[in-house]
Amino acid sequence: HVMDVVPVEKMEDWISRGLISDQHDAEVLTNLANTILRHDCTPRCQKRVKSEGGEDDFKCRKLHSVRDTPDPTQDQWVTMEYDWGGDVKELLEQIGIYNSSTNQYANPFFTPTRHMTGVQPNATCNMSPVDRELFAILRAMQNLQWLHHTNGVCKYVVKYLVKIDQNNRVTLYANPKTGAIEVGSTF
C-alpha cells in the first residue's frame, strides 16, 4: 500500500479522539486510501518539459510521493522549483536578495515549498496530497495542498483560475417541449 494512514504510534490517540473506532477500522481506512488517493497520471495533469516529439516530452505536474522527496517516510517541506528568469535574478542580486554563485535567495518568498506526506518507501504508485487526520474524518478524496511563501500560493491558485480544462464541457440547450433552457456538463 502507499501509506499507513494511521501511524502506529498514534493509533490509541486516534481511537480516543474518535477518528477511528479500532485497529480494524485503521485497516479499512488504509485500504480506502489505497483505492481513492492513488494518482494516475493522465494528459490532464502533464506539463511539457521539452519538444522533441517523444513520450518523455511531458511530465506529471504532481510530485511523486516516493521519488521526489529526500525521505519519503517523513512528512516534510520540499522546495518547489521555480525559475525567476535572468532579469529578475540580476535585479535581486543587485539589491542583495539573490546570490548567483550559490543560487540562493536571502528571502524565503523566492523559494516556495510544498508539504509532502510521509508514505511507504517501497510504494511504486503515486498518491494525491492528503492530511491523514482529515482523511480519517472525511473518508473522501482530497487534493490538499499546503504551500508556504506567497509565490507558491499565488502560482498554485492562479494556475487553477486561468487554466482552460479541455476535458470539461458545459452545454446549454432548450427543451423543445417546455422551452426551458437547461444546462448540462460532462467531465
Coordinates of N, CA and C in Angstrom, one line a residue:
H1 N 0.8 -1.2 0.0 CA 0.0 0.0 0.0 C 0.9 1.3 0.0
V2 N 0.3 2.4 -0.3 CA 1.0 3.6 -0.5 C 1.5 4.2 0.9
M3 N 0.6 4.2 1.8 CA 0.9 4.8 3.1 C 0.2 4.2 4.3
D4 N 0.7 4.3 5.5 CA -0.1 3.9 6.6 C -0.8 5.2 7.0
V5 N -2.1 5.1 6.8 CA -2.9 6.3 7.1 C -2.9 6.6 8.6
V6 N -3.0 5.6 9.4 CA -2.9 5.7 10.8 C -1.5 5.3 11.3
P7 N -0.7 6.3 11.6 CA 0.6 5.9 12.2 C 0.5 5.0 13.4
V8 N 1.2 4.0 13.5 CA 1.1 3.0 14.7 C 1.2 3.8 16.0
E9 N 2.1 4.7 16.1 CA 2.3 5.4 17.4 C 1.1 6.3 17.7
K10 N 0.2 6.6 16.8 CA -0.9 7.5 17.0 C -2.2 6.7 17.1
M11 N -2.2 5.4 16.9 CA -3.5 4.6 16.9 C -4.3 4.8 18.1
E12 N -3.8 4.7 19.3 CA -4.6 4.8 20.5 C -5.2 6.2 20.7
D13 N -4.4 7.2 20.3 CA -4.8 8.6 20.3 C -6.0 8.8 19.4
W14 N -5.9 8.3 18.2 CA -6.9 8.4 17.2 C -8.2 7.7 17.6
I15 N -8.1 6.6 18.3 CA -9.2 5.9 18.8 C -9.9 6.7 19.9
S16 N -9.1 7.2 20.8 CA -9.7 8.0 21.9 C -10.3 9.3 21.4
R17 N -9.9 9.8 20.3 CA -10.4 11.1 19.8 C -11.6 10.8 18.8
G18 N -11.9 9.5 18.5 CA -13.0 9.2 17.7 C -12.7 9.2 16.2
L19 N -11.4 9.4 15.8 CA -11.1 9.4 14.4 C -11.3 8.0 13.7
I20 N -11.0 7.0 14.5 CA -11.2 5.6 14.1 C -11.8 4.9 15.3
S21 N -12.5 3.8 15.0 CA -13.1 3.0 16.1 C -12.2 2.0 16.7
D22 N -11.3 1.4 15.9 CA -10.4 0.3 16.4 C -9.4 0.0 15.4
Q23 N -8.6 -1.0 15.6 CA -7.5 -1.4 14.7 C -8.0 -1.8 13.4
H24 N -9.1 -2.5 13.4 CA -9.7 -3.0 12.1 C -10.1 -1.8 11.3
D25 N -10.7 -0.8 11.9 CA -11.1 0.5 11.2 C -9.9 1.1 10.6
A26 N -8.7 1.1 11.2 CA -7.5 1.6 10.7 C -7.1 0.9 9.4
E27 N -7.3 -0.4 9.4 CA -7.0 -1.2 8.2 C -8.0 -0.9 7.0
V28 N -9.3 -0.7 7.4 CA -10.3 -0.3 6.4 C -9.9 1.1 5.8
L29 N -9.5 2.0 6.7 CA -9.1 3.3 6.2 C -7.9 3.3 5.3
T30 N -6.9 2.5 5.6 CA -5.7 2.3 4.8 C -6.1 1.7 3.4
N31 N -7.0 0.7 3.4 CA -7.4 0.2 2.1 C -8.2 1.2 1.3
L32 N -9.0 2.0 1.9 CA -9.7 3.0 1.2 C -8.8 4.0 0.6
A33 N -7.7 4.4 1.4 CA -6.7 5.4 0.9 C -6.0 4.8 -0.4
N34 N -5.7 3.5 -0.3 CA -5.1 2.9 -1.5 C -5.9 2.9 -2.7
T35 N -7.2 2.9 -2.5 CA -8.2 2.9 -3.6 C -8.4 4.3 -4.2
I36 N -8.7 5.3 -3.3 CA -9.1 6.6 -3.8 C -8.1 7.7 -3.8
L37 N -6.9 7.5 -3.1 CA -5.9 8.5 -3.1 C -4.8 8.3 -4.1
R38 N -4.9 7.2 -4.9 CA -3.9 6.9 -5.9 C -3.9 8.0 -7.0
H39 N -2.8 8.5 -7.4 CA -2.7 9.4 -8.5 C -2.2 8.7 -9.7
D40 N -3.1 8.6 -10.7 CA -2.6 8.0 -12.0 C -2.5 9.2 -13.0
C41 N -1.3 9.3 -13.5 CA -1.0 10.4 -14.4 C -1.8 10.3 -15.7
T42 N -2.4 11.4 -16.2 CA -3.1 11.4 -17.4 C -2.7 12.7 -18.2
P43 N -3.0 12.8 -19.4 CA -2.6 14.1 -20.1 C -3.1 15.3 -19.4
R44 N -4.2 15.2 -18.7 CA -4.8 16.4 -18.0 C -3.8 17.0 -16.9
C45 N -3.0 16.1 -16.3 CA -2.1 16.6 -15.3 C -0.6 16.8 -15.7
Q46 N -0.4 16.7 -17.0 CA 1.0 16.7 -17.5 C 1.4 18.1 -18.0
K47 N 2.7 18.4 -17.9 CA 3.2 19.6 -18.4 C 4.3 19.3 -19.4
R48 N 4.5 20.2 -20.4 CA 5.5 19.9 -21.4 C 6.9 20.3 -20.8
V49 N 7.9 19.5 -20.9 CA 9.2 19.7 -20.4 C 10.2 19.9 -21.6
K50 N 9.9 19.4 -22.7 CA 10.7 19.5 -23.9 C 9.8 19.3 -25.2
S51 N 10.4 19.6 -26.3 CA 9.6 19.5 -27.6 C 10.4 18.7 -28.6
E52 N 10.6 17.4 -28.3 CA 11.3 16.5 -29.3 C 10.5 15.5 -29.9
G53 N 9.2 15.5 -29.7 CA 8.2 14.6 -30.3 C 8.2 13.2 -29.7
G54 N 8.8 13.0 -28.5 CA 8.7 11.7 -27.9 C 7.8 11.7 -26.7
E55 N 7.7 10.5 -26.1 CA 6.8 10.3 -25.0 C 7.3 11.0 -23.7
D56 N 8.6 11.3 -23.7 CA 9.1 11.9 -22.5 C 9.1 13.5 -22.6
D57 N 8.3 14.0 -23.6 CA 8.2 15.4 -23.8 C 7.3 16.0 -22.6
F58 N 6.5 15.2 -22.0 CA 5.6 15.6 -20.9 C 6.0 14.9 -19.6
K59 N 5.7 15.6 -18.5 CA 6.0 15.1 -17.2 C 4.8 15.4 -16.3
C60 N 4.5 14.5 -15.4 CA 3.4 14.8 -14.5 C 3.7 16.0 -13.6
R61 N 2.7 16.9 -13.4 CA 2.8 18.0 -12.6 C 2.9 17.6 -11.1
K62 N 2.3 16.5 -10.8 CA 2.2 16.0 -9.4 C 3.6 15.4 -9.0
L63 N 4.2 15.9 -7.9 CA 5.4 15.3 -7.4 C 5.1 13.9 -7.0
H64 N 6.1 13.0 -7.2 CA 5.9 11.6 -6.9 C 6.1 11.5 -5.4
S65 N 5.2 10.7 -4.7 CA 5.3 10.6 -3.3 C 6.5 10.0 -2.7
V66 N 7.2 9.2 -3.5 CA 8.4 8.5 -3.1 C 9.7 9.1 -3.7
R67 N 9.6 9.2 -5.1 CA 10.8 9.6 -5.8 C 11.2 11.1 -5.6
D68 N 10.3 11.9 -5.3 CA 10.5 13.4 -5.3 C 10.7 13.9 -3.9
T69 N 11.0 13.1 -2.9 CA 11.3 13.6 -1.6 C 12.6 13.0 -1.1
P70 N 13.3 13.8 -0.3 CA 14.6 13.3 0.3 C 14.3 12.0 1.2
D71 N 13.3 12.0 2.0 CA 12.9 10.9 2.8 C 11.4 10.7 2.8
P72 N 11.0 9.7 2.0 CA 9.5 9.5 1.8 C 8.8 9.1 3.0
T73 N 9.5 8.6 4.1 CA 8.9 8.1 5.3 C 8.4 9.3 6.2
Q74 N 8.9 10.5 6.0 CA 8.6 11.6 6.8 C 7.7 12.6 6.2
D75 N 6.9 13.3 7.0 CA 6.2 14.5 6.5 C 7.2 15.6 6.4
Q76 N 7.3 16.3 5.3 CA 8.3 17.3 5.1 C 7.9 18.3 4.1
W77 N 8.7 19.4 4.1 CA 8.5 20.5 3.2 C 9.6 20.4 2.1
V78 N 9.1 20.4 0.8 CA 10.0 20.2 -0.3 C 10.0 21.5 -1.1
T79 N 11.2 22.0 -1.5 CA 11.3 23.2 -2.3 C 10.6 23.0 -3.7
M80 N 9.8 23.9 -4.1 CA 9.2 23.9 -5.4 C 10.2 24.6 -6.4
E81 N 10.4 23.9 -7.5 CA 11.3 24.6 -8.5 C 10.6 25.7 -9.2
Y82 N 11.2 26.9 -9.2 CA 10.6 28.0 -9.9 C 11.7 28.8 -10.5
D83 N 11.7 29.1 -11.8 CA 12.8 29.9 -12.4 C 12.3 31.3 -12.6
W84 N 12.9 32.2 -11.8 CA 12.6 33.6 -11.8 C 13.0 34.3 -13.1
G85 N 13.9 33.7 -13.8 CA 14.4 34.3 -15.1 C 15.6 35.2 -14.8
G86 N 16.5 35.3 -15.8 CA 17.7 36.1 -15.7 C 17.6 37.5 -15.2
D87 N 16.7 38.3 -15.8 CA 16.5 39.7 -15.5 C 16.1 39.9 -14.0
V88 N 15.2 39.0 -13.6 CA 14.7 39.1 -12.2 C 15.9 38.8 -11.2
K89 N 16.6 37.7 -11.5 CA 17.7 37.3 -10.7 C 18.8 38.4 -10.7
E90 N 19.0 39.0 -11.8 CA 20.0 40.1 -11.8 C 19.6 41.3 -10.9
L91 N 18.4 41.7 -11.0 CA 17.9 42.7 -10.1 C 17.9 42.3 -8.7
L92 N 17.5 41.1 -8.4 CA 17.6 40.6 -7.0 C 19.0 40.6 -6.4
E93 N 19.9 40.3 -7.3 CA 21.3 40.2 -6.9 C 21.8 41.6 -6.6
Q94 N 21.4 42.6 -7.4 CA 21.8 44.0 -7.2 C 21.3 44.5 -5.8
I95 N 20.2 44.0 -5.4 CA 19.7 44.5 -4.1 C 20.0 43.6 -2.9
G96 N 20.8 42.6 -3.2 CA 21.2 41.7 -2.1 C 20.3 40.6 -1.7
I97 N 19.3 40.2 -2.5 CA 18.4 39.2 -2.2 C 18.8 37.8 -2.8
Y98 N 19.6 37.9 -3.9 CA 20.0 36.7 -4.6 C 21.5 36.6 -4.8
N99 N 22.0 35.4 -4.6 CA 23.5 35.2 -4.8 C 23.7 34.2 -5.9
S100 N 24.2 34.7 -7.1 CA 24.3 33.9 -8.2 C 25.3 32.8 -8.1
S101 N 26.4 33.0 -7.2 CA 27.4 32.0 -7.1 C 26.9 30.8 -6.3
T102 N 25.9 31.0 -5.4 CA 25.4 29.8 -4.7 C 23.9 29.5 -5.1
N103 N 23.4 30.3 -6.0 CA 22.0 30.2 -6.4 C 21.0 30.1 -5.3
Q104 N 21.2 31.0 -4.3 CA 20.4 31.0 -3.0 C 19.8 32.4 -2.9
Y105 N 18.6 32.4 -2.3 CA 17.9 33.7 -2.1 C 17.9 34.0 -0.6
A106 N 18.0 35.3 -0.2 CA 18.1 35.7 1.2 C 16.7 35.8 1.8
N107 N 15.6 35.7 1.0 CA 14.3 35.8 1.5 C 13.5 34.6 1.1
P108 N 12.8 33.9 2.0 CA 12.1 32.7 1.7 C 10.9 32.8 0.7
F109 N 10.5 34.1 0.4 CA 9.5 34.3 -0.6 C 9.9 33.8 -1.9
F110 N 11.2 33.8 -2.2 CA 11.7 33.4 -3.5 C 12.0 31.9 -3.6
T111 N 11.8 31.1 -2.5 CA 11.9 29.7 -2.5 C 10.7 29.0 -1.9
P112 N 9.6 29.0 -2.7 CA 8.4 28.4 -2.2 C 8.5 26.9 -1.9
T113 N 7.8 26.4 -0.9 CA 7.9 25.0 -0.5 C 6.5 24.4 -0.5
R114 N 6.4 23.1 -0.6 CA 5.1 22.3 -0.6 C 5.3 21.2 0.4
H115 N 4.2 20.9 1.1 CA 4.2 19.7 2.1 C 4.1 18.4 1.3
M116 N 4.9 17.4 1.7 CA 4.8 16.1 1.2 C 4.5 15.2 2.4
T117 N 3.4 14.4 2.3 CA 3.1 13.4 3.3 C 4.0 12.2 3.3
G118 N 4.4 11.7 4.5 CA 5.2 10.5 4.5 C 4.4 9.3 4.0
V119 N 5.1 8.5 3.3 CA 4.5 7.3 2.7 C 5.4 6.1 2.9
Q120 N 5.0 4.9 2.4 CA 5.8 3.7 2.5 C 6.9 3.9 1.5
P121 N 8.2 3.7 1.9 CA 9.3 4.0 0.9 C 9.3 3.0 -0.2
N122 N 8.6 1.8 -0.1 CA 8.6 0.9 -1.2 C 7.4 1.0 -2.1
A123 N 6.6 2.0 -1.9 CA 5.4 2.3 -2.7 C 5.9 2.6 -4.2
T124 N 5.2 2.1 -5.2 CA 5.6 2.4 -6.5 C 4.5 3.4 -7.1
C125 N 3.3 3.4 -6.6 CA 2.3 4.3 -7.2 C 2.5 5.7 -6.5
N126 N 1.8 6.6 -7.1 CA 1.9 8.0 -6.6 C 0.6 8.2 -5.8
M127 N 0.6 9.2 -4.9 CA -0.6 9.4 -4.0 C -0.9 10.9 -4.1
S128 N -2.2 11.2 -4.1 CA -2.7 12.6 -4.0 C -2.4 13.2 -2.7
P129 N -2.1 14.5 -2.6 CA -1.8 15.1 -1.3 C -3.0 14.9 -0.3
V130 N -2.6 14.6 1.0 CA -3.6 14.3 2.0 C -3.2 14.7 3.3
D131 N -4.1 15.0 4.2 CA -3.8 15.2 5.6 C -4.5 14.0 6.3
R132 N -3.7 13.2 7.0 CA -4.1 11.9 7.5 C -5.4 12.1 8.4
E133 N -5.4 13.0 9.3 CA -6.5 13.2 10.2 C -7.8 13.6 9.4
L134 N -7.6 14.5 8.5 CA -8.8 14.9 7.7 C -9.3 13.8 6.9
F135 N -8.4 12.9 6.4 CA -8.9 11.8 5.6 C -9.6 10.8 6.5
A136 N -9.2 10.6 7.8 CA -9.9 9.7 8.7 C -11.3 10.3 9.0
I137 N -11.4 11.6 9.1 CA -12.7 12.2 9.4 C -13.6 12.1 8.1
L138 N -13.1 12.5 7.0 CA -14.0 12.7 5.8 C -14.1 11.4 5.0
R139 N -13.1 10.6 5.0 CA -13.0 9.3 4.2 C -13.4 9.6 2.8
A140 N -12.8 10.6 2.2 CA -13.0 11.0 0.8 C -11.8 11.5 0.2
M141 N -11.8 11.6 -1.1 CA -10.7 12.0 -1.9 C -10.3 13.4 -1.5
Q142 N -9.0 13.7 -1.4 CA -8.5 15.0 -1.1 C -7.5 15.4 -2.1
N143 N -7.3 16.7 -2.3 CA -6.2 17.2 -3.0 C -5.7 18.4 -2.2
L144 N -5.3 18.1 -1.0 CA -4.9 19.1 0.0 C -3.5 19.6 -0.3
Q145 N -3.3 20.8 -0.6 CA -2.0 21.4 -0.9 C -1.7 22.4 0.2
W146 N -0.6 22.1 0.9 CA 0.0 23.1 1.9 C 1.2 23.7 1.2
L147 N 1.1 25.0 0.9 CA 2.2 25.7 0.3 C 2.6 26.9 1.2
H148 N 3.9 27.0 1.3 CA 4.5 28.1 2.1 C 5.1 29.2 1.2
H149 N 5.0 30.4 1.6 CA 5.6 31.6 0.9 C 4.6 32.0 -0.2
T150 N 4.4 33.3 -0.3 CA 3.4 33.8 -1.1 C 3.5 33.4 -2.6
N151 N 4.7 33.3 -3.1 CA 4.8 33.0 -4.5 C 4.2 31.6 -4.8
G152 N 4.4 30.7 -4.0 CA 3.9 29.3 -4.2 C 2.4 29.3 -4.2
V153 N 1.8 30.0 -3.2 CA 0.4 30.0 -3.1 C -0.2 30.7 -4.3
C154 N 0.3 31.9 -4.7 CA -0.2 32.6 -5.9 C -0.1 31.8 -7.1
K155 N 1.0 31.1 -7.3 CA 1.2 30.4 -8.6 C 0.2 29.2 -8.6
Y156 N 0.0 28.6 -7.5 CA -0.9 27.4 -7.4 C -2.4 27.9 -7.7
V157 N -2.8 28.9 -7.1 CA -4.2 29.4 -7.2 C -4.4 30.0 -8.6
V158 N -3.5 30.8 -9.1 CA -3.6 31.3 -10.5 C -3.7 30.2 -11.5
K159 N -2.9 29.2 -11.4 CA -3.0 28.1 -12.3 C -4.4 27.6 -12.5
Y160 N -5.1 27.4 -11.4 CA -6.5 26.9 -11.5 C -7.5 28.0 -12.0
L161 N -7.2 29.3 -11.7 CA -8.1 30.3 -12.2 C -8.0 30.5 -13.7
V162 N -6.8 30.4 -14.3 CA -6.7 30.7 -15.7 C -6.6 29.5 -16.6
K163 N -6.5 28.3 -16.0 CA -6.3 27.1 -16.9 C -7.7 26.7 -17.5
I164 N -7.6 26.5 -18.8 CA -8.8 26.0 -19.5 C -8.7 24.5 -19.5
D165 N -9.8 23.9 -18.9 CA -9.8 22.4 -18.8 C -10.4 21.9 -20.1
Q166 N -9.6 21.3 -20.9 CA -10.0 20.7 -22.2 C -10.9 19.5 -22.0
N167 N -10.9 18.9 -20.8 CA -11.7 17.7 -20.6 C -13.1 18.0 -20.0
N168 N -13.4 19.3 -19.8 CA -14.7 19.6 -19.2 C -15.5 20.4 -20.3
R169 N -16.8 20.1 -20.4 CA -17.6 20.8 -21.4 C -18.9 21.2 -20.7
V170 N -19.4 22.4 -20.9 CA -20.7 22.8 -20.4 C -21.6 23.0 -21.7
T171 N -22.8 22.4 -21.6 CA -23.7 22.5 -22.8 C -25.0 23.2 -22.3
L172 N -25.4 24.2 -23.1 CA -26.7 24.8 -22.9 C -27.7 24.4 -24.0
Y173 N -28.9 24.0 -23.7 CA -29.8 23.6 -24.7 C -31.2 24.0 -24.3
A174 N -32.1 24.1 -25.3 CA -33.5 24.4 -25.0 C -34.3 23.1 -25.1
N175 N -35.2 22.9 -24.1 CA -36.1 21.8 -24.1 C -37.2 22.1 -25.1
P176 N -37.3 21.3 -26.2 CA -38.3 21.7 -27.3 C -39.8 21.6 -26.8
K177 N -40.0 20.8 -25.7 CA -41.4 20.7 -25.3 C -41.8 21.8 -24.3
T178 N -40.9 22.2 -23.5 CA -41.2 23.3 -22.5 C -40.6 24.6 -22.8
G179 N -39.6 24.7 -23.6 CA -38.9 25.9 -23.9 C -37.9 26.3 -22.9
A180 N -37.8 25.5 -21.8 CA -36.8 25.9 -20.8 C -35.4 25.7 -21.2
I181 N -34.6 26.6 -20.8 CA -33.1 26.5 -21.0 C -32.5 25.5 -20.0
E182 N -31.8 24.5 -20.4 CA -31.2 23.6 -19.4 C -29.7 23.6 -19.6
V183 N -29.0 23.4 -18.5 CA -27.5 23.3 -18.5 C -27.1 21.9 -18.2
G184 N -26.1 21.4 -18.9 CA -25.5 20.1 -18.6 C -24.0 20.2 -18.7
S185 N -23.3 19.4 -18.0 CA -21.9 19.4 -18.1 C -21.4 17.9 -18.1
T186 N -20.2 17.7 -18.8 CA -19.6 16.4 -18.8 C -18.2 16.6 -18.4
F187 N -17.6 15.5 -17.8 CA -16.2 15.5 -17.4 C -15.6 14.3 -18.1

